[in-house]
Coordinates of C-alpha atoms and ligand atoms in Angstrom, one line a residue:
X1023 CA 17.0 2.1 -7.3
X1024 CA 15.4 1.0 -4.0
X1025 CA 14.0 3.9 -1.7
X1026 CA 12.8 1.7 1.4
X1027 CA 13.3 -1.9 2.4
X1028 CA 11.2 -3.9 4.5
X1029 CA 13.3 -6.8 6.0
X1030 CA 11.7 -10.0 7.4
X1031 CA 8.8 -7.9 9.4
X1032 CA 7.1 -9.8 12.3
X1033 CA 4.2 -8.3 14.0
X1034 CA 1.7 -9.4 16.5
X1035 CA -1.5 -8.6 18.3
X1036 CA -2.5 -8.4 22.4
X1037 CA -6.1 -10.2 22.1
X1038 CA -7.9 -11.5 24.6
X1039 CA -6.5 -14.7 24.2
X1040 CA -3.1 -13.5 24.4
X1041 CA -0.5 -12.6 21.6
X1042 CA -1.5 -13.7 18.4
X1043 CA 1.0 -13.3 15.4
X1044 CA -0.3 -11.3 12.5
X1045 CA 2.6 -11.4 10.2
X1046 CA 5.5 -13.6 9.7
X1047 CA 8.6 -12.5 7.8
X1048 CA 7.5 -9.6 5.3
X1049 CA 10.3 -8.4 2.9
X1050 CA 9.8 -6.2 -0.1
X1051 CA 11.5 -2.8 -1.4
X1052 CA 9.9 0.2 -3.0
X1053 CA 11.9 1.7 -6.0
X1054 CA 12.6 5.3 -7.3
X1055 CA 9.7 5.9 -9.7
X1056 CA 8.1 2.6 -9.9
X1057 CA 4.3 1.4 -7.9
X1058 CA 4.4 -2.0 -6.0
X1059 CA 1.0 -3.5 -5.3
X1060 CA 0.5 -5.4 -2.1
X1061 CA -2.8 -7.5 -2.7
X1062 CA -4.8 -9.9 -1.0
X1063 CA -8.4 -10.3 0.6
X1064 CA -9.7 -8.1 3.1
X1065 CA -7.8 -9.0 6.5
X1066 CA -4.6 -10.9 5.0
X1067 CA -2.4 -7.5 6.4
X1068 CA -1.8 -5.2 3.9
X1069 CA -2.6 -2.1 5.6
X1070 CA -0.7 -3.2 9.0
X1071 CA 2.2 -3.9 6.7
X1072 CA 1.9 -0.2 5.4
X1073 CA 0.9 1.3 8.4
X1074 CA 4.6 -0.4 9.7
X1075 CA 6.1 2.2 7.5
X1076 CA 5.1 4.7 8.8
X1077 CA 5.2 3.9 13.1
X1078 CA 1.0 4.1 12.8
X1079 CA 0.5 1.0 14.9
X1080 CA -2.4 0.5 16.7
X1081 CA -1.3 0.5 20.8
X1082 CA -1.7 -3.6 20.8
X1083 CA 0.4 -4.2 17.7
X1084 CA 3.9 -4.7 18.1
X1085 CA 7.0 -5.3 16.0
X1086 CA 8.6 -8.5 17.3
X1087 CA 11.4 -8.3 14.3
X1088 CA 12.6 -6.9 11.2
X1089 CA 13.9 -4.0 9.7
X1090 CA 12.6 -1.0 7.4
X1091 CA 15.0 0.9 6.0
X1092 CA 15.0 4.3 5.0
X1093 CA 18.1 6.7 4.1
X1094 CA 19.9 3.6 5.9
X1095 CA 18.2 3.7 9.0
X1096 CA 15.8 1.6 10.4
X1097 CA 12.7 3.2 10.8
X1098 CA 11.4 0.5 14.1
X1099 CA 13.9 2.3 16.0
X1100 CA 13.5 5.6 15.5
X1101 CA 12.7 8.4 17.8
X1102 CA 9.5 10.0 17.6
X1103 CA 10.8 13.3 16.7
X1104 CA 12.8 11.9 13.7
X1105 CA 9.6 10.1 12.5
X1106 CA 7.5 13.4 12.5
X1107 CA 10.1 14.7 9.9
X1108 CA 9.4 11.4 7.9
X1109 CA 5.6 10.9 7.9
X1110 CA 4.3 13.6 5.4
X1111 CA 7.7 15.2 4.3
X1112 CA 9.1 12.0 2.8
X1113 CA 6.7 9.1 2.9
X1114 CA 3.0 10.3 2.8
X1115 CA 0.3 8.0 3.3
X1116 CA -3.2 8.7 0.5
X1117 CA -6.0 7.0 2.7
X1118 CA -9.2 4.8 1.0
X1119 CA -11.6 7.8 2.1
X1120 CA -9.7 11.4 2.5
X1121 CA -12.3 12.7 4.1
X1122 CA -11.0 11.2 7.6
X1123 CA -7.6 13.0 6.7
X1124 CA -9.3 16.5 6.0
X1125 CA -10.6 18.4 8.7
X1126 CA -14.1 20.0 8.3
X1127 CA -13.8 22.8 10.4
X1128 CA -10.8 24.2 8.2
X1129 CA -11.0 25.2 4.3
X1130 CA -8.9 22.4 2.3
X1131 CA -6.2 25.2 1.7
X1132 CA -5.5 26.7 5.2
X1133 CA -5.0 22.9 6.1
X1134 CA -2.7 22.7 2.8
X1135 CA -0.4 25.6 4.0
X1136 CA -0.2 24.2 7.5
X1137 CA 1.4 21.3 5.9
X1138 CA 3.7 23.2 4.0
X1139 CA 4.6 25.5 6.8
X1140 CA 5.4 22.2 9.0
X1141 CA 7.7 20.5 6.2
X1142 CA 8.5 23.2 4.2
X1143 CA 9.2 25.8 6.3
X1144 CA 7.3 28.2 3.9
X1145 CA 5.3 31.0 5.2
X1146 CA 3.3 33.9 3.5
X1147 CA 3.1 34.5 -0.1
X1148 CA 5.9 31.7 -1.1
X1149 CA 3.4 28.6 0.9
X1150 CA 0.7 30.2 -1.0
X1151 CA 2.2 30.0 -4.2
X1152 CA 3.6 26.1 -3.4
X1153 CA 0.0 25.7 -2.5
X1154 CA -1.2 26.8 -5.4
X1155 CA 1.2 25.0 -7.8
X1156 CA 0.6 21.7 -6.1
X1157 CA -3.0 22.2 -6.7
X1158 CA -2.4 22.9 -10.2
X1159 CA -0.1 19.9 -10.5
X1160 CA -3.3 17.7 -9.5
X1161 CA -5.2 19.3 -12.3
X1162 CA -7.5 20.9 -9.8
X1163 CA -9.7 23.5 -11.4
X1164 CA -8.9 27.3 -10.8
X1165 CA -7.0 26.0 -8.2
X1166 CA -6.9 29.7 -6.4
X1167 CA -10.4 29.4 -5.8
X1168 CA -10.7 26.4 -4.7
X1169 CA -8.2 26.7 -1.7
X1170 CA -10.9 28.7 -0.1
X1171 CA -12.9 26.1 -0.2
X1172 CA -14.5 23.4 2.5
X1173 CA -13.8 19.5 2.2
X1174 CA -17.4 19.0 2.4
X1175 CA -17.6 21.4 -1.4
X1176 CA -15.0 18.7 -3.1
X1177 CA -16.7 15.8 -4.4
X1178 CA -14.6 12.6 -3.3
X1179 CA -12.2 12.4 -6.6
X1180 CA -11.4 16.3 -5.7
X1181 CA -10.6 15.4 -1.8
X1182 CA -8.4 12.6 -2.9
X1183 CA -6.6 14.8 -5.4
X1184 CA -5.8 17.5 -2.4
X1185 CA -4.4 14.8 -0.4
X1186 CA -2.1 14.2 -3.0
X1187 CA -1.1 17.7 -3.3
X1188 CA -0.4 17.5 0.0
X1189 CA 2.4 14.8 -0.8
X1190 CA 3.5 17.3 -3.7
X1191 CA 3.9 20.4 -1.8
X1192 CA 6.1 18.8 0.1
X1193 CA 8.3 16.5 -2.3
X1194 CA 7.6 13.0 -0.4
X1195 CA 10.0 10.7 -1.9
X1196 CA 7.2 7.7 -1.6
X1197 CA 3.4 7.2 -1.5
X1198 CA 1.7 4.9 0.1
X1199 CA -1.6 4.5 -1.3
X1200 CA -4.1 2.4 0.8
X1201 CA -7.3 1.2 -1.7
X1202 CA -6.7 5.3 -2.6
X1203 CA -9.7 4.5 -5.2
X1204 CA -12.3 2.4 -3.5
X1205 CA -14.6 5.0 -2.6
X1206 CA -14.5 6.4 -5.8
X1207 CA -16.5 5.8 -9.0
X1208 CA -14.6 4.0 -11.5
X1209 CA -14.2 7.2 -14.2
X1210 CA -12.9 9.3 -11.3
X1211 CA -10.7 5.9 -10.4
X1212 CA -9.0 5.8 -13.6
X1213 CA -8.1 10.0 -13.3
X1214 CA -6.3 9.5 -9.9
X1215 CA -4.8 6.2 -11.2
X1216 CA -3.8 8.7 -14.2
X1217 CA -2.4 10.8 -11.8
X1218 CA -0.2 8.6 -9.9
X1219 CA 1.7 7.4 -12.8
X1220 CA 2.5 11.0 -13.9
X1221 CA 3.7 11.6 -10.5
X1222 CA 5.5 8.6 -10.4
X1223 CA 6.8 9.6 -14.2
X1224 CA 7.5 13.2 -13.7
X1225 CA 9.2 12.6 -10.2
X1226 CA 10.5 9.2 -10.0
X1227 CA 8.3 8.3 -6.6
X1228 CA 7.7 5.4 -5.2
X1229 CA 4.3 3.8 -4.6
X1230 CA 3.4 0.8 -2.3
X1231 CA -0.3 0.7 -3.6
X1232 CA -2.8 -1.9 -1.4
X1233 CA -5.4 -3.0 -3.0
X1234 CA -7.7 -6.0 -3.7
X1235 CA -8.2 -4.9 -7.4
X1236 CA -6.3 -6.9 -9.7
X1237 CA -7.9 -5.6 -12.7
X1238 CA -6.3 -2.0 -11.1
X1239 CA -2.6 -3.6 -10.5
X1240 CA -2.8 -5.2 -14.2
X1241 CA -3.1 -2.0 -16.0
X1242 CA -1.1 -0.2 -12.9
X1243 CA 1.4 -2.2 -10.9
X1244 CA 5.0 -2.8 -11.9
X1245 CA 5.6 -5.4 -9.6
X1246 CA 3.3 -7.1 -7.4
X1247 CA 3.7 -8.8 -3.6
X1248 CA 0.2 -11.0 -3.0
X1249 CA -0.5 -11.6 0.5
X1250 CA -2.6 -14.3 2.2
X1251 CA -3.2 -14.6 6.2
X1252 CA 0.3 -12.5 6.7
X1253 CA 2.8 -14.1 5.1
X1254 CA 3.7 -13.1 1.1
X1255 CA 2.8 -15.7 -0.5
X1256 CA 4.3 -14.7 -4.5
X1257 CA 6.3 -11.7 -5.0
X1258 CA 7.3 -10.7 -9.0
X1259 CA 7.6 -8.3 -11.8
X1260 CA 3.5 -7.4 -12.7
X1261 CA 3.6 -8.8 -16.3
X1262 CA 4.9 -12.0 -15.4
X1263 CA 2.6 -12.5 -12.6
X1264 CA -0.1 -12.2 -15.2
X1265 CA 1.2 -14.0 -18.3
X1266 CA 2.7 -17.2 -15.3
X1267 CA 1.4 -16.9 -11.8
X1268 CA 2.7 -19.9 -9.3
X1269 CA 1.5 -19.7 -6.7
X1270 CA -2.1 -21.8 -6.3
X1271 CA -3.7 -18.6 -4.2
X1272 CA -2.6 -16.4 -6.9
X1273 CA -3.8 -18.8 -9.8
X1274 CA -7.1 -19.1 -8.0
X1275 CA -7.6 -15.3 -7.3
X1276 CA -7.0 -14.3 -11.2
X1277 CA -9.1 -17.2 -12.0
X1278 CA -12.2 -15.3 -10.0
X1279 CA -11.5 -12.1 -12.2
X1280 CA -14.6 -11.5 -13.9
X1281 CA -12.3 -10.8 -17.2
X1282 CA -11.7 -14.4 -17.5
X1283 CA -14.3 -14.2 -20.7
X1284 CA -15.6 -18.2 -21.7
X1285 CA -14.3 -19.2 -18.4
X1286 CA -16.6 -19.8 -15.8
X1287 CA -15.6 -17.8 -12.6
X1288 CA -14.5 -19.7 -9.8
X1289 CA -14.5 -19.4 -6.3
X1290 CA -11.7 -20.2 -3.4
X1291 CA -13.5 -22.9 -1.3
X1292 CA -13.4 -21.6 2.4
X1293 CA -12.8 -18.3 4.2
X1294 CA -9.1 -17.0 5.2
X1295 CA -8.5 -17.8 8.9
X1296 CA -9.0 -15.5 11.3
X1297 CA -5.7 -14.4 13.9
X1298 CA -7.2 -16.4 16.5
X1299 CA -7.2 -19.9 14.6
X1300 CA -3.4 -21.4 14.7
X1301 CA -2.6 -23.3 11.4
X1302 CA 0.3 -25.4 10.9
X1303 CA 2.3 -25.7 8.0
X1304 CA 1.3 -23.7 4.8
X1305 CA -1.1 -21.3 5.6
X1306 CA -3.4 -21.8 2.7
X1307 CA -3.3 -25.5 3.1
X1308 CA -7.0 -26.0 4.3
X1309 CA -8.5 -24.1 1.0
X1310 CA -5.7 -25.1 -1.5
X1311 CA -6.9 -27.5 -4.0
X1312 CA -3.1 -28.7 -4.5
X1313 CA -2.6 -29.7 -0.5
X1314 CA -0.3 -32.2 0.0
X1315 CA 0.8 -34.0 3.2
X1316 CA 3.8 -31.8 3.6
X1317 CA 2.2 -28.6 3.2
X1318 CA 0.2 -29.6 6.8
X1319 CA 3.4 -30.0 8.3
X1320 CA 6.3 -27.8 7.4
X1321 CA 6.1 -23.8 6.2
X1322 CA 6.9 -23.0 2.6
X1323 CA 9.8 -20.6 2.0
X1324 CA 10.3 -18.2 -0.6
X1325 CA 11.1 -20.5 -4.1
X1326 CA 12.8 -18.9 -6.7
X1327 CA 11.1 -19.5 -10.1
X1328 CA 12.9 -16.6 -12.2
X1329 CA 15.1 -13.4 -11.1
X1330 CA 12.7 -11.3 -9.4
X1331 CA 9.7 -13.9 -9.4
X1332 CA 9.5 -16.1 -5.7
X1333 CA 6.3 -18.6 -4.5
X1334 CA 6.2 -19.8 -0.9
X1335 CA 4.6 -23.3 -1.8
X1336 CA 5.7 -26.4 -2.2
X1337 CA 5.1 -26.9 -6.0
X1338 CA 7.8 -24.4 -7.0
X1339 CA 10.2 -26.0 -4.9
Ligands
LIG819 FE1 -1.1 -25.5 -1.7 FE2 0.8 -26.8 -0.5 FE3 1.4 -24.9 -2.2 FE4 0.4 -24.3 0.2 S1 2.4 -25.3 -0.2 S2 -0.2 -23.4 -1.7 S3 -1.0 -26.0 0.5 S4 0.4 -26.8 -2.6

C-alpha cells in the first residue's frame, strides 16, 4: 500500500545566471513496510528530491510543479504549522552524519524527550519510559544509562541509532534515510542496515533510502528509482533491476561495481553536467555509448518494459 506519492516534481534554482531547472518531472511512491532506493552520482538530486518531502528547501529552490501526497493532501501547499506536525511525527529524516542533528550542549536523552514531549505529548515518567523503550528498540546498550549521556560519548553507529529512536518514539510512518551509513565503518553499516529492515519488518514503515551504494540497495532495496542530472532515468522492482537493467546509465553503473569478478571494471566516459550547462534531448546523451541522432534531439519518456519496470531512453521504446 502506498504511504506518499511524489507526482511529476519540478524544481529549480536562482543562480547567478538566472533560474536553472534542477529537476524535471519526478514521480515515485513509498509503500507501507517496504525501502525505495533513490541512486545516482553525487549531484544528480537525490537529496533535493527528499528534502521536497519534507518542505526543507533551500531559500533559492522552488517547486515550479507537482504534487506530494500524504494522507491525501499535497504536502507543496501546506501551511507551515501543518508541516511541523509532519516533519518528525510522521516522516522523519536519518541524516549521512547525525552529529549535525544532535546538539552538543544537551545529553542525547534530554534532546530525545523534547522530541517526544513535541509529538507525543508525553511528559514526566511516561516520555521517560517511551524514551527508554525506543532506545531499547535500537539495541542501545543499558539504554537508561546512556540517555545521560553526551553526543560527543556515542561513537558514530550509536548517534545514528538515537536518531532513529527518535523516529520510533514517535511512530513516523516513513523514513527518509539520506546516505544514513556513509560515515560509518562498514561492520557498523551492516547493523543500522540490520536495523532498518526490522523496523521496516516489525512496523511496516516506509523507507526512501538515497544512496550511491549499489552493493547496499542489492542486498537492501526493494525497489529502486536511479537518477541521472534530475530526471529518473529507470524505476523497477530491485531484483529485476539487477538480474535486467535497461537503461545504458544503469548498465554502465553496475558494470563499475567492483563485484563484477573476471570483468574488468569500467568507467562512464565524461562527468554529469553541471545545472548551469543546458543539454538538449536525452540528458545522458553526451556520455552514453548507445547515442543516437534522436536522443540529441527529443527527451526520452518513461518506457514500459515490464509492470513495475520503466527506462526513459530510446532503446526501450
Ligand atoms: Fe543513450 Fe539515447 Fe538511451 Fe539516452 S536515450 S540513454 S542517449 S540511447
Amino acid at each position: 500500500m502506498s504511504v506518499l506519492e511524489v507526482k511529476n516534481l519540478n524544481l529549480g534554482f536562482v543562480c547567478d545566471c538566472g533560474f536553472r531547472q534542477a529537476l524535471w518531472d519526478i514521480s515515485f511512491s513509498l509503500d507501507c513496510g517496504k525501502i525505495l532506493a533513490l541512486v545516482g552520482e553525487s549531484g544528480c538530486g537525490k537529496t533535493i528530491s527528499a528534502m521536497s518531502i519534507l518542505q526543507l528547501l533551500p531559500k533559492r529552490a522552488s517547486l515550479t510543479s507537482g504534487e506530494i501526497l500524504y494522507e491525501n493532501k499535497n504536502l507543496i501547499n501546506m501551511g507551515n504549522k501543518e508541516l511541523q506536525n509532519i516533519r518528525g511525527k510522521k516522516i522523519a529524516l536519518i541524516p549521512q552524519d547525525p552529529m549535525t542533528s544532535l546538539n552538543p550542549l544537551f545529553t542525547v536523552g534530554e534532546q530525545l524527550l523534547e522530541v517526544i514531549y513535541i509529538h507525543q505529548g508525553l511528559k514526566g515518567k511516561d516520555a521517560y519510559r517511551k524514551a527508554v523503550e525506543a532506545f531499547e528498540e535500537v539495541q542501545i546498550p543499558c539504554a537508561e544509562e546512556r540517555l545521560k549521556a553526551y553526543p560527543h560519548e556515542f561513537s558514530g553507529g550509536m548517534k545514528q541509532r538515537a536518531i532513529i529512536a527518535m523516529a520510533l518514539a514517535c511512530n513516523a510512518e516513513i523514513l527518509i534515510a539520506d546516505e544514513p551509513t556513509t560515515a560509518l565503518d562498514v561492520t557498523i553499516q551492516a547493523q543500522i542496515m540490520d536495523l532498518m529492515h526490522k523496523i521496516k519488518k516489525e512496523r511496516n514503515t516506509a523507507i526512501l533510502l538515497i544512496t550511491h551504494d549499489l552493493a547496499l540497495v542489492r542486498e537492501h532495496a526493494d525497489s529502486v528509482c536511479v537518477m541521472y542530472a534530475g530526471r529518473i532515468v529507470e524505476k523497477a522492482p530491485a531484483d529485476e533491476f539487477f538480474a535486467n537493467p535497461k537503461h545504458p546509465y544503469s548498465v554502465a553503473l553496475l558494470n563499475s561495481l567492483p563485484s563484477n569478478r573476471g570483468k574488468s571494471l569500467e568507467t562512464i566516459c565524461g562527468q554529469p553536467p553541471s545545472i548551469q550547462q543546458d543539454i538538449s534531448g536525452c540528458r545522458f546523451h553526451p556520455r552514453c555509448k548507445s547515442v543516437m541522432d534522436i536522443c540529441v534531439k527529443e527527451i526520452p519518456q518513461q518506457y514500459k518494459i515490464s509492470k513495475c519496470h520503466y527506462s526513459a531512453c530510446f532503446l526501450n521504446k
